[in-house]
Amino acid sequence: MRKNRILVAAGVALATFGSVASTNLAEETSLKKIFKDDFYIGAALNHRQATGQDPKAEAIIAQHFSTISPENLLKWESVHPQPTTFNYKPADAYVALGKKHKQFIVGHALVWHQQTPKWVFEDEAGQPAIKEQLLKRQTEHIMAVAGRYKGQINGWDVVNEALNDDGTMRQSKWYKIAGDDFLANAYQTAQKADPKAELYYNDYNLWKPAKRDGAIKLVKSLQAKGLKVTGIGMQGHWGLESPSIQQIEESIVAFSKLGNVMITELDIDVLPNPSNRAGADIDATFEFDQKYNVYTNGLPNEVQQKLAKRYADIFTLFHKHRDKITRVTFWGVTDADSWLNDWPIKGRTSYPLIFDRNYQPKPALQAIVQAVKKEKS
Ligand code: 9MR
């Protein structure tokens, strides 16, 4: 109790006076210890972090995180760029790092419409592949990649982003060529490749009621075929105001009826935007315009406080549903690493995470700690 009070007081000081206090606090705070009995907490690692070239990030990973995800290095184009070429070196290093820090190791993503080489969808003559050929390629890919890390990668995003925002099936090449069988084959094969691994469906904007319903339908139909889908990953690419806590909560509760719920790609975008964009459709981009790059000299205190409050509210919700949530993963370690520096507009200075560009915790980290300690006491 006494310790709690000191932390709360220090947190307020940090929020008001900035980063001197944060260095000391960082030493005594560990997110993975705080959430030890609740859910895994982690971050996506980029290539440099996974391959030991960013020791300051690794210190954060070791201190704070009990799970890791690979931001890009297990995507099809990275790990399997040519029909008979596999590039396992970065993924091997990633898995070794997770073992070293005794973390729950996630694989991302076996089947996606993005970052998949053209040859996957074509025959030898460059014409569209037929269904049997495409599914054979999918099977070989999953058996090779998930098979290599059998017993080492603990859970896989088997299919990523198969739905449109209105809950209908995305008209991807996977779907157009193979129909629903692209889903069934993926889960069936993943289970064969590593029978003990957890198998997930992962998507963005799952707080939207229509997309939530679409995901429930999709997962139920797979489970009805006897296929294993352990859980649903809600990518948390959210904003300062939207979605509301209630919208997020409704999806957490609905998904928990089908399996585990994970918040898989958490970041809070604080930058203005030319559209009402939400989610993470990487094709939805805009030309650079300085008027949308508003915080090049640092995040104003007022916005910093808003971000801290938003993270506190979100984690209060996660903590409330700790019986349903098994993992929360930030999409990146520090603000410098975030994909939001380049999306939906390239070359901006973005602030979506809880560690800043100097590897220092932001007020958001202490706000999370305070909020959860309050809930626990
Ligand atoms: O953060 C990732 C970025 O570095 C890549 O360029 C991009 C394309 O591969 O993918 C980003 O991660 C995406 C994730 O794999 C799936 N959900 C949306 C994420 C943000 O685009």
mmCIF file of C-alpha atoms and ligand atoms in Angstrom:
data_model
loop_
_atom_site.group_PDB
_atom_site.id
_atom_site.type_symbol
_atom_site.label_atom_id
_atom_site.label_comp_id
_atom_site.label_asym_id
_atom_site.label_seq_id
_atom_site.Cartn_x
_atom_site.Cartn_y
_atom_site.Cartn_z
ATOM 1 C CA MET A 1 0.000 0.000 0.000
ATOM 2 C CA ARG A 2 2.771 2.381 1.036
ATOM 3 C CA LYS A 3 4.603 1.529 -2.179
ATOM 4 C CA ASN A 4 1.445 2.260 -4.174
ATOM 5 C CA ARG A 5 1.186 5.710 -2.745
ATOM 6 C CA ILE A 6 4.775 6.518 -3.563
ATOM 7 C CA LEU A 7 4.254 5.361 -7.134
ATOM 8 C CA VAL A 8 1.104 7.392 -7.580
ATOM 9 C CA ALA A 9 2.794 10.497 -6.223
ATOM 10 C CA ALA A 10 5.810 9.954 -8.424
ATOM 11 C CA GLY A 11 3.556 9.378 -11.404
ATOM 12 C CA VAL A 12 1.913 12.748 -10.932
ATOM 13 C CA ALA A 13 5.305 14.396 -10.665
ATOM 14 C CA LEU A 14 6.376 12.677 -13.846
ATOM 15 C CA ALA A 15 3.246 13.679 -15.698
ATOM 16 C CA THR A 16 3.795 17.281 -14.732
ATOM 17 C CA PHE A 17 7.550 17.684 -14.787
ATOM 18 C CA GLY A 18 8.649 15.396 -17.552
ATOM 19 C CA SER A 19 11.463 13.012 -18.084
ATOM 20 C CA VAL A 20 13.922 13.345 -15.161
ATOM 21 C CA ALA A 21 11.616 11.469 -12.839
ATOM 22 C CA SER A 22 10.840 8.959 -15.583
ATOM 23 C CA THR A 23 14.355 7.521 -15.668
ATOM 24 C CA ASN A 24 14.235 6.561 -11.983
ATOM 25 C CA LEU A 25 10.718 5.283 -12.195
ATOM 26 C CA ALA A 26 11.555 3.184 -15.202
ATOM 27 C CA GLU A 27 13.982 1.229 -13.098
ATOM 28 C CA GLU A 28 11.374 0.199 -10.580
ATOM 29 C CA THR A 29 8.470 -0.353 -12.950
ATOM 30 C CA SER A 30 7.949 -3.467 -14.991
ATOM 31 C CA LEU A 31 4.786 -3.892 -17.005
ATOM 32 C CA LYS A 32 5.222 -7.644 -17.173
ATOM 33 C CA LYS A 33 5.336 -7.842 -13.387
ATOM 34 C CA ILE A 34 2.331 -5.598 -13.010
ATOM 35 C CA PHE A 35 0.259 -7.698 -15.411
ATOM 36 C CA LYS A 36 1.755 -11.030 -14.366
ATOM 37 C CA ASP A 37 -1.540 -12.497 -13.160
ATOM 38 C CA ASP A 38 -3.641 -10.822 -15.858
ATOM 39 C CA PHE A 39 -2.285 -11.256 -19.402
ATOM 40 C CA TYR A 40 0.911 -11.278 -21.404
ATOM 41 C CA ILE A 41 2.122 -7.810 -22.306
ATOM 42 C CA GLY A 42 4.464 -7.188 -25.199
ATOM 43 C CA ALA A 43 5.570 -5.429 -28.332
ATOM 44 C CA ALA A 44 6.246 -6.069 -31.995
ATOM 45 C CA LEU A 45 9.942 -6.125 -32.817
ATOM 46 C CA ASN A 46 11.441 -4.795 -36.013
ATOM 47 C CA HIS A 47 14.332 -6.421 -37.837
ATOM 48 C CA ARG A 48 17.045 -4.516 -35.931
ATOM 49 C CA GLN A 49 15.524 -5.352 -32.570
ATOM 50 C CA ALA A 50 15.014 -8.996 -33.406
ATOM 51 C CA THR A 51 18.588 -9.381 -34.637
ATOM 52 C CA GLY A 52 20.344 -7.767 -31.675
ATOM 53 C CA GLN A 53 21.144 -4.386 -33.262
ATOM 54 C CA ASP A 54 19.135 -2.207 -30.901
ATOM 55 C CA PRO A 55 20.392 -2.940 -27.362
ATOM 56 C CA LYS A 56 18.468 -0.062 -25.777
ATOM 57 C CA ALA A 57 15.213 -1.447 -27.139
ATOM 58 C CA GLU A 58 16.228 -4.907 -25.967
ATOM 59 C CA ALA A 59 16.638 -3.559 -22.432
ATOM 60 C CA ILE A 60 13.041 -2.316 -22.559
ATOM 61 C CA ILE A 61 11.864 -5.623 -24.009
ATOM 62 C CA ALA A 62 13.602 -7.569 -21.238
ATOM 63 C CA GLN A 63 12.348 -5.353 -18.455
ATOM 64 C CA HIS A 64 8.766 -4.798 -19.499
ATOM 65 C CA PHE A 65 7.544 -7.477 -21.870
ATOM 66 C CA SER A 66 6.464 -11.073 -21.441
ATOM 67 C CA THR A 67 5.582 -11.608 -25.118
ATOM 68 C CA ILE A 68 6.980 -10.541 -28.492
ATOM 69 C CA SER A 69 5.568 -10.367 -32.015
ATOM 70 C CA PRO A 70 7.510 -10.065 -35.287
ATOM 71 C CA GLU A 71 6.496 -6.832 -37.031
ATOM 72 C CA ASN A 72 7.538 -7.944 -40.520
ATOM 73 C CA LEU A 73 10.075 -10.741 -40.602
ATOM 74 C CA LEU A 74 7.658 -13.666 -40.720
ATOM 75 C CA LYS A 75 5.463 -12.214 -43.441
ATOM 76 C CA TRP A 76 5.415 -14.338 -46.574
ATOM 77 C CA GLU A 77 7.509 -11.968 -48.710
ATOM 78 C CA SER A 78 10.177 -11.769 -45.971
ATOM 79 C CA VAL A 79 10.462 -15.418 -45.033
ATOM 80 C CA HIS A 80 9.575 -17.066 -48.350
ATOM 81 C CA PRO A 81 10.361 -14.603 -51.159
ATOM 82 C CA GLN A 82 10.790 -17.170 -53.970
ATOM 83 C CA PRO A 83 9.145 -20.571 -54.464
ATOM 84 C CA THR A 84 12.160 -22.449 -53.143
ATOM 85 C CA THR A 85 13.920 -19.695 -51.170
ATOM 86 C CA PHE A 86 13.329 -19.357 -47.455
ATOM 87 C CA ASN A 87 14.952 -16.577 -45.447
ATOM 88 C CA TYR A 88 14.902 -17.920 -41.906
ATOM 89 C CA LYS A 89 17.844 -16.055 -40.397
ATOM 90 C CA PRO A 90 15.942 -13.058 -38.966
ATOM 91 C CA ALA A 91 13.118 -15.280 -37.717
ATOM 92 C CA ASP A 92 15.600 -17.652 -36.069
ATOM 93 C CA ALA A 93 17.161 -14.677 -34.259
ATOM 94 C CA TYR A 94 13.709 -13.447 -33.237
ATOM 95 C CA VAL A 95 12.768 -16.811 -31.752
ATOM 96 C CA ALA A 96 16.130 -17.083 -29.967
ATOM 97 C CA LEU A 97 15.589 -13.655 -28.425
ATOM 98 C CA GLY A 98 12.159 -14.637 -27.133
ATOM 99 C CA LYS A 99 13.591 -17.807 -25.623
ATOM 100 C CA LYS A 100 16.411 -15.866 -23.997
ATOM 101 C CA HIS A 101 13.912 -13.586 -22.270
ATOM 102 C CA LYS A 102 11.459 -16.430 -21.575
ATOM 103 C CA GLN A 103 8.705 -14.746 -23.535
ATOM 104 C CA PHE A 104 5.529 -16.006 -25.171
ATOM 105 C CA ILE A 105 6.541 -15.942 -28.834
ATOM 106 C CA VAL A 106 3.982 -14.965 -31.466
ATOM 107 C CA GLY A 107 4.106 -15.669 -35.211
ATOM 108 C CA HIS A 108 2.631 -13.128 -37.636
ATOM 109 C CA ALA A 109 1.190 -13.835 -40.198
ATOM 110 C CA LEU A 110 0.854 -17.021 -42.226
ATOM 111 C CA VAL A 111 -1.835 -15.857 -44.668
ATOM 112 C CA TRP A 112 -2.446 -12.223 -45.621
ATOM 113 C CA HIS A 113 -3.441 -10.354 -48.779
ATOM 114 C CA GLN A 114 -0.512 -7.934 -48.307
ATOM 115 C CA GLN A 115 3.232 -8.629 -48.475
ATOM 116 C CA THR A 116 2.675 -11.855 -50.347
ATOM 117 C CA PRO A 117 4.807 -12.264 -53.476
ATOM 118 C CA LYS A 118 3.075 -12.202 -56.862
ATOM 119 C CA TRP A 119 4.256 -15.698 -57.753
ATOM 120 C CA VAL A 120 2.057 -17.181 -55.040
ATOM 121 C CA PHE A 121 -1.044 -16.277 -57.035
ATOM 122 C CA GLU A 122 0.298 -17.123 -60.486
ATOM 123 C CA ASP A 123 1.036 -20.248 -62.459
ATOM 124 C CA GLU A 124 4.320 -20.898 -64.254
ATOM 125 C CA ALA A 125 3.107 -18.917 -67.282
ATOM 126 C CA GLY A 126 2.250 -15.864 -65.185
ATOM 127 C CA GLN A 127 -1.503 -16.523 -65.449
ATOM 128 C CA PRO A 128 -3.726 -16.551 -62.352
ATOM 129 C CA ALA A 129 -3.180 -19.748 -60.363
ATOM 130 C CA ILE A 130 -6.061 -22.170 -60.082
ATOM 131 C CA LYS A 131 -7.509 -22.989 -56.684
ATOM 132 C CA GLU A 132 -5.717 -26.343 -56.226
ATOM 133 C CA GLN A 133 -2.345 -24.810 -57.017
ATOM 134 C CA LEU A 134 -2.885 -21.861 -54.682
ATOM 135 C CA LEU A 135 -3.984 -24.077 -51.788
ATOM 136 C CA LYS A 136 -1.035 -26.396 -52.408
ATOM 137 C CA ARG A 137 1.301 -23.405 -52.125
ATOM 138 C CA GLN A 138 -0.445 -22.275 -48.972
ATOM 139 C CA THR A 139 -0.112 -25.740 -47.460
ATOM 140 C CA GLU A 140 3.586 -25.967 -48.327
ATOM 141 C CA HIS A 141 4.257 -22.501 -46.915
ATOM 142 C CA ILE A 142 2.490 -23.156 -43.620
ATOM 143 C CA MET A 143 4.001 -26.628 -43.182
ATOM 144 C CA ALA A 144 7.469 -25.199 -43.800
ATOM 145 C CA VAL A 145 7.280 -22.043 -41.687
ATOM 146 C CA ALA A 146 5.019 -23.094 -38.797
ATOM 147 C CA GLY A 147 6.672 -26.530 -38.938
ATOM 148 C CA ARG A 148 10.164 -25.083 -38.548
ATOM 149 C CA TYR A 149 9.149 -23.307 -35.343
ATOM 150 C CA LYS A 150 7.015 -26.124 -33.960
ATOM 151 C CA GLY A 151 7.095 -26.007 -30.173
ATOM 152 C CA GLN A 152 8.938 -22.673 -30.292
ATOM 153 C CA ILE A 153 6.443 -20.168 -31.651
ATOM 154 C CA ASN A 154 3.577 -20.369 -29.191
ATOM 155 C CA GLY A 155 0.760 -18.795 -31.182
ATOM 156 C CA TRP A 156 0.189 -17.863 -34.833
ATOM 157 C CA ASP A 157 -1.868 -15.249 -36.615
ATOM 158 C CA VAL A 158 -2.979 -17.813 -39.165
ATOM 159 C CA VAL A 159 -5.181 -15.552 -41.274
ATOM 160 C CA ASN A 160 -4.880 -11.792 -41.113
ATOM 161 C CA GLU A 161 -7.455 -9.234 -42.278
ATOM 162 C CA ALA A 162 -9.814 -11.395 -44.346
ATOM 163 C CA LEU A 163 -12.780 -9.068 -43.803
ATOM 164 C CA ASN A 164 -14.030 -5.749 -45.122
ATOM 165 C CA ASP A 165 -15.177 -3.150 -42.600
ATOM 166 C CA ASP A 166 -18.820 -4.026 -43.331
ATOM 167 C CA GLY A 167 -18.186 -7.611 -42.259
ATOM 168 C CA THR A 168 -18.240 -9.124 -45.752
ATOM 169 C CA MET A 169 -15.331 -11.136 -47.102
ATOM 170 C CA ARG A 170 -12.484 -9.066 -48.532
ATOM 171 C CA GLN A 171 -12.153 -9.752 -52.244
ATOM 172 C CA SER A 172 -8.488 -10.692 -51.935
ATOM 173 C CA LYS A 173 -6.716 -12.955 -54.376
ATOM 174 C CA TRP A 174 -6.937 -15.643 -51.718
ATOM 175 C CA TYR A 175 -10.691 -15.362 -51.604
ATOM 176 C CA LYS A 176 -11.266 -14.807 -55.303
ATOM 177 C CA ILE A 177 -9.267 -17.881 -56.268
ATOM 178 C CA ALA A 178 -9.985 -20.290 -53.417
ATOM 179 C CA GLY A 179 -13.172 -19.010 -51.735
ATOM 180 C CA ASP A 180 -13.761 -19.957 -48.098
ATOM 181 C CA ASP A 181 -11.424 -22.921 -48.488
ATOM 182 C CA PHE A 182 -8.448 -20.595 -48.178
ATOM 183 C CA LEU A 183 -9.440 -20.095 -44.544
ATOM 184 C CA ALA A 184 -10.229 -23.709 -43.733
ATOM 185 C CA ASN A 185 -7.063 -24.992 -45.368
ATOM 186 C CA ALA A 186 -4.939 -22.448 -43.512
ATOM 187 C CA TYR A 187 -6.222 -23.426 -40.057
ATOM 188 C CA GLN A 188 -6.208 -27.126 -40.821
ATOM 189 C CA THR A 189 -2.619 -26.965 -42.042
ATOM 190 C CA ALA A 190 -1.400 -24.791 -39.185
ATOM 191 C CA GLN A 191 -2.782 -27.292 -36.699
ATOM 192 C CA LYS A 192 -1.042 -30.091 -38.542
ATOM 193 C CA ALA A 193 2.248 -28.190 -38.632
ATOM 194 C CA ASP A 194 2.204 -27.507 -34.889
ATOM 195 C CA PRO A 195 -0.636 -29.224 -33.019
ATOM 196 C CA LYS A 196 0.108 -27.420 -29.760
ATOM 197 C CA ALA A 197 0.377 -23.855 -31.075
ATOM 198 C CA GLU A 198 -2.449 -21.409 -30.460
ATOM 199 C CA LEU A 199 -4.106 -20.345 -33.715
ATOM 200 C CA TYR A 200 -5.671 -16.913 -34.152
ATOM 201 C CA TYR A 201 -7.764 -14.830 -36.484
ATOM 202 C CA ASN A 202 -6.428 -11.236 -36.493
ATOM 203 C CA ASP A 203 -7.986 -8.059 -37.927
ATOM 204 C CA TYR A 204 -8.362 -4.290 -37.472
ATOM 205 C CA ASN A 205 -11.496 -2.229 -36.755
ATOM 206 C CA LEU A 206 -13.055 -5.179 -34.954
ATOM 207 C CA TRP A 207 -14.794 -2.706 -32.637
ATOM 208 C CA LYS A 208 -17.100 -1.824 -35.545
ATOM 209 C CA PRO A 209 -20.340 -3.763 -35.007
ATOM 210 C CA ALA A 210 -20.628 -4.999 -38.615
ATOM 211 C CA LYS A 211 -17.028 -6.158 -38.736
ATOM 212 C CA ARG A 212 -17.356 -7.715 -35.281
ATOM 213 C CA ASP A 213 -20.336 -9.725 -36.535
ATOM 214 C CA GLY A 214 -18.384 -10.720 -39.634
ATOM 215 C CA ALA A 215 -15.480 -11.973 -37.518
ATOM 216 C CA ILE A 216 -17.810 -13.932 -35.257
ATOM 217 C CA LYS A 217 -19.423 -15.557 -38.286
ATOM 218 C CA LEU A 218 -16.047 -16.356 -39.806
ATOM 219 C CA VAL A 219 -14.597 -17.905 -36.650
ATOM 220 C CA LYS A 220 -17.794 -19.793 -35.830
ATOM 221 C CA SER A 221 -17.909 -21.314 -39.304
ATOM 222 C CA LEU A 222 -14.323 -22.557 -38.948
ATOM 223 C CA GLN A 223 -14.985 -23.950 -35.478
ATOM 224 C CA ALA A 224 -18.156 -25.613 -36.785
ATOM 225 C CA LYS A 225 -15.952 -27.497 -39.260
ATOM 226 C CA GLY A 226 -13.993 -28.836 -36.303
ATOM 227 C CA LEU A 227 -11.039 -26.541 -36.924
ATOM 228 C CA LYS A 228 -9.045 -25.015 -34.116
ATOM 229 C CA VAL A 229 -9.243 -21.249 -33.721
ATOM 230 C CA THR A 230 -7.938 -20.451 -30.258
ATOM 231 C CA GLY A 231 -8.662 -16.772 -30.233
ATOM 232 C CA ILE A 232 -9.334 -13.494 -31.949
ATOM 233 C CA GLY A 233 -6.756 -10.725 -32.200
ATOM 234 C CA MET A 234 -8.182 -7.220 -32.158
ATOM 235 C CA GLN A 235 -5.562 -4.968 -33.700
ATOM 236 C CA GLY A 236 -5.600 -1.843 -31.545
ATOM 237 C CA HIS A 237 -4.860 0.803 -34.172
ATOM 238 C CA TRP A 238 -6.982 3.386 -32.443
ATOM 239 C CA GLY A 239 -7.247 7.148 -31.987
ATOM 240 C CA LEU A 240 -7.370 9.506 -29.010
ATOM 241 C CA GLU A 241 -11.157 9.678 -29.073
ATOM 242 C CA SER A 242 -12.346 6.792 -31.189
ATOM 243 C CA PRO A 243 -13.312 3.996 -30.761
ATOM 244 C CA SER A 244 -15.079 4.510 -27.454
ATOM 245 C CA ILE A 245 -14.279 2.311 -24.471
ATOM 246 C CA GLN A 246 -17.785 0.891 -24.774
ATOM 247 C CA GLN A 247 -17.283 -0.076 -28.416
ATOM 248 C CA ILE A 248 -14.047 -1.856 -27.571
ATOM 249 C CA GLU A 249 -15.662 -3.545 -24.607
ATOM 250 C CA GLU A 250 -18.590 -4.872 -26.627
ATOM 251 C CA SER A 251 -16.212 -6.652 -28.967
ATOM 252 C CA ILE A 252 -14.047 -8.046 -26.156
ATOM 253 C CA VAL A 253 -17.130 -9.525 -24.525
ATOM 254 C CA ALA A 254 -18.576 -10.870 -27.799
ATOM 255 C CA PHE A 255 -15.305 -12.486 -28.907
ATOM 256 C CA SER A 256 -14.687 -14.048 -25.511
ATOM 257 C CA LYS A 257 -17.583 -16.409 -26.213
ATOM 258 C CA LEU A 258 -15.555 -17.986 -29.026
ATOM 259 C CA GLY A 259 -12.102 -18.121 -27.463
ATOM 260 C CA ASN A 260 -9.310 -15.974 -26.092
ATOM 261 C CA VAL A 261 -9.240 -12.271 -26.846
ATOM 262 C CA MET A 262 -5.977 -10.509 -27.643
ATOM 263 C CA ILE A 263 -5.182 -6.870 -28.318
ATOM 264 C CA THR A 264 -2.525 -7.498 -30.897
ATOM 265 C CA GLU A 265 -1.303 -4.267 -32.465
ATOM 266 C CA LEU A 266 -1.865 -1.471 -29.990
ATOM 267 C CA ASP A 267 -0.990 2.130 -30.861
ATOM 268 C CA ILE A 268 -2.861 5.411 -30.419
ATOM 269 C CA ASP A 269 -2.520 7.872 -33.295
ATOM 270 C CA VAL A 270 -2.346 11.474 -32.034
ATOM 271 C CA LEU A 271 -1.759 13.156 -35.416
ATOM 272 C CA PRO A 272 -4.417 14.906 -37.489
ATOM 273 C CA ASN A 273 -5.547 13.321 -40.683
ATOM 274 C CA PRO A 274 -7.151 14.424 -43.947
ATOM 275 C CA SER A 275 -9.865 11.784 -43.648
ATOM 276 C CA ASN A 276 -11.897 10.033 -41.038
ATOM 277 C CA ARG A 277 -9.682 7.047 -41.493
ATOM 278 C CA ALA A 278 -9.736 4.310 -38.904
ATOM 279 C CA GLY A 279 -7.977 1.017 -38.802
ATOM 280 C CA ALA A 280 -4.951 -0.062 -40.754
ATOM 281 C CA ASP A 281 -5.597 -0.469 -44.455
ATOM 282 C CA ILE A 282 -2.033 0.086 -45.634
ATOM 283 C CA ASP A 283 -3.218 0.990 -49.134
ATOM 284 C CA ALA A 284 -5.201 3.989 -47.872
ATOM 285 C CA THR A 285 -2.513 6.690 -48.030
ATOM 286 C CA PHE A 286 -2.214 10.441 -48.672
ATOM 287 C CA GLU A 287 0.464 12.735 -50.121
ATOM 288 C CA PHE A 288 2.776 14.394 -47.584
ATOM 289 C CA ASP A 289 1.485 17.744 -46.369
ATOM 290 C CA GLN A 290 3.252 19.621 -43.550
ATOM 291 C CA LYS A 291 -0.064 20.737 -42.132
ATOM 292 C CA TYR A 292 -0.652 17.160 -40.969
ATOM 293 C CA ASN A 293 2.824 16.892 -39.437
ATOM 294 C CA VAL A 294 2.127 19.145 -36.491
ATOM 295 C CA TYR A 295 4.441 17.959 -33.714
ATOM 296 C CA THR A 296 7.894 17.904 -35.283
ATOM 297 C CA ASN A 297 9.403 19.633 -32.220
ATOM 298 C CA GLY A 298 7.930 17.303 -29.649
ATOM 299 C CA LEU A 299 4.517 16.415 -28.336
ATOM 300 C CA PRO A 300 2.819 19.344 -26.541
ATOM 301 C CA ASN A 301 2.157 18.607 -22.885
ATOM 302 C CA GLU A 302 -1.583 18.864 -23.351
ATOM 303 C CA VAL A 303 -1.578 16.114 -25.995
ATOM 304 C CA GLN A 304 0.867 14.054 -23.943
ATOM 305 C CA GLN A 305 -1.606 14.150 -21.048
ATOM 306 C CA LYS A 306 -4.486 13.190 -23.339
ATOM 307 C CA LEU A 307 -2.515 10.222 -24.617
ATOM 308 C CA ALA A 308 -1.685 9.175 -21.047
ATOM 309 C CA LYS A 309 -5.353 9.391 -20.061
ATOM 310 C CA ARG A 310 -6.409 7.397 -23.133
ATOM 311 C CA TYR A 311 -3.932 4.627 -22.324
ATOM 312 C CA ALA A 312 -5.067 4.619 -18.677
ATOM 313 C CA ASP A 313 -8.705 4.242 -19.741
ATOM 314 C CA ILE A 314 -7.908 1.486 -22.216
ATOM 315 C CA PHE A 315 -5.840 -0.504 -19.727
ATOM 316 C CA THR A 316 -8.486 -0.075 -17.054
ATOM 317 C CA LEU A 317 -10.838 -1.787 -19.490
ATOM 318 C CA PHE A 318 -8.314 -4.535 -20.301
ATOM 319 C CA HIS A 319 -7.762 -5.143 -16.615
ATOM 320 C CA LYS A 320 -11.506 -5.375 -16.013
ATOM 321 C CA HIS A 321 -11.646 -8.117 -18.671
ATOM 322 C CA ARG A 322 -8.455 -9.891 -17.676
ATOM 323 C CA ASP A 323 -10.410 -13.157 -17.471
ATOM 324 C CA LYS A 324 -11.031 -12.894 -21.237
ATOM 325 C CA ILE A 325 -7.856 -11.199 -22.480
ATOM 326 C CA THR A 326 -4.718 -13.300 -22.749
ATOM 327 C CA ARG A 327 -2.341 -10.820 -24.382
ATOM 328 C CA VAL A 328 -1.826 -7.125 -25.094
ATOM 329 C CA THR A 329 0.867 -6.249 -27.653
ATOM 330 C CA PHE A 330 2.038 -2.743 -28.629
ATOM 331 C CA TRP A 331 2.825 -2.374 -32.333
ATOM 332 C CA GLY A 332 6.422 -1.263 -31.829
ATOM 333 C CA VAL A 333 8.764 -0.524 -28.930
ATOM 334 C CA THR A 334 9.431 3.232 -29.236
ATOM 335 C CA ASP A 335 7.763 6.048 -31.164
ATOM 336 C CA ALA A 336 10.708 6.052 -33.565
ATOM 337 C CA ASP A 337 9.846 2.500 -34.648
ATOM 338 C CA SER A 338 6.161 3.007 -35.336
ATOM 339 C CA TRP A 339 4.664 2.381 -38.767
ATOM 340 C CA LEU A 340 2.525 5.475 -38.015
ATOM 341 C CA ASN A 341 5.515 7.666 -38.921
ATOM 342 C CA ASP A 342 4.780 6.558 -42.490
ATOM 343 C CA TRP A 343 1.047 5.906 -42.567
ATOM 344 C CA PRO A 344 -1.323 7.172 -43.793
ATOM 345 C CA ILE A 345 1.168 9.906 -44.742
ATOM 346 C CA LYS A 346 4.865 9.193 -45.240
ATOM 347 C CA GLY A 347 7.590 10.981 -43.279
ATOM 348 C CA ARG A 348 5.763 12.368 -40.246
ATOM 349 C CA THR A 349 6.781 12.494 -36.583
ATOM 350 C CA SER A 350 4.364 10.279 -34.727
ATOM 351 C CA TYR A 351 3.839 9.581 -30.999
ATOM 352 C CA PRO A 352 1.601 6.527 -30.651
ATOM 353 C CA LEU A 353 3.492 4.340 -28.157
ATOM 354 C CA ILE A 354 4.509 4.477 -24.494
ATOM 355 C CA PHE A 355 8.297 4.866 -25.006
ATOM 356 C CA ASP A 356 9.704 7.968 -26.695
ATOM 357 C CA ARG A 357 12.468 8.346 -29.267
ATOM 358 C CA ASN A 358 15.082 8.383 -26.482
ATOM 359 C CA TYR A 359 13.881 5.035 -25.136
ATOM 360 C CA GLN A 360 12.332 6.821 -22.141
ATOM 361 C CA PRO A 361 8.904 5.932 -20.781
ATOM 362 C CA LYS A 362 6.272 8.528 -21.583
ATOM 363 C CA PRO A 363 3.690 9.706 -19.038
ATOM 364 C CA ALA A 364 1.373 7.099 -20.610
ATOM 365 C CA LEU A 365 3.381 4.294 -19.029
ATOM 366 C CA GLN A 366 2.968 5.681 -15.540
ATOM 367 C CA ALA A 367 -0.680 6.439 -16.248
ATOM 368 C CA ILE A 368 -1.195 2.760 -17.107
ATOM 369 C CA VAL A 369 0.632 1.687 -13.949
ATOM 370 C CA GLN A 370 -1.378 4.034 -11.752
ATOM 371 C CA ALA A 371 -4.693 3.066 -13.295
ATOM 372 C CA VAL A 372 -4.057 -0.640 -12.854
ATOM 373 C CA LYS A 373 -2.721 -0.287 -9.320
ATOM 374 C CA LYS A 374 -5.878 1.608 -8.450
ATOM 375 C CA GLU A 375 -7.986 -1.222 -9.878
ATOM 376 C CA LYS A 376 -6.013 -3.839 -7.991
ATOM 377 C CA SER A 377 -6.149 -2.087 -4.609
HETATM 378 O O1 9MR B 1 4.129 -2.219 -39.125
HETATM 379 C C1 9MR B 1 4.206 -2.903 -40.362
HETATM 380 C C2 9MR B 1 4.978 -2.076 -41.381
HETATM 381 O O2 9MR B 1 6.330 -1.920 -40.990
HETATM 382 C C3 9MR B 1 4.907 -2.745 -42.745
HETATM 383 O O3 9MR B 1 5.487 -1.889 -43.721
HETATM 384 C C4 9MR B 1 3.468 -3.053 -43.112
HETATM 385 C C5 9MR B 1 3.394 -3.866 -44.373
HETATM 386 O O4 9MR B 1 3.980 -5.104 -44.210
HETATM 387 O O5 9MR B 1 2.840 -3.805 -42.102
HETATM 388 C C6 9MR B 1 2.798 -3.164 -40.857
HETATM 389 O O6 9MR B 1 2.146 -3.996 -39.915
HETATM 390 C C7 9MR B 1 0.766 -4.284 -40.197
HETATM 391 C C8 9MR B 1 0.484 -5.665 -39.668
HETATM 392 O O7 9MR B 1 1.366 -6.589 -40.239
HETATM 393 C C9 9MR B 1 -0.948 -6.081 -39.950
HETATM 394 N N1 9MR B 1 -1.879 -5.106 -39.439
HETATM 395 C C10 9MR B 1 -1.631 -3.715 -39.840
HETATM 396 C C11 9MR B 1 -0.193 -3.339 -39.472
HETATM 397 C C12 9MR B 1 0.060 -1.879 -39.783
HETATM 398 O O8 9MR B 1 -0.009 -1.690 -41.164
#
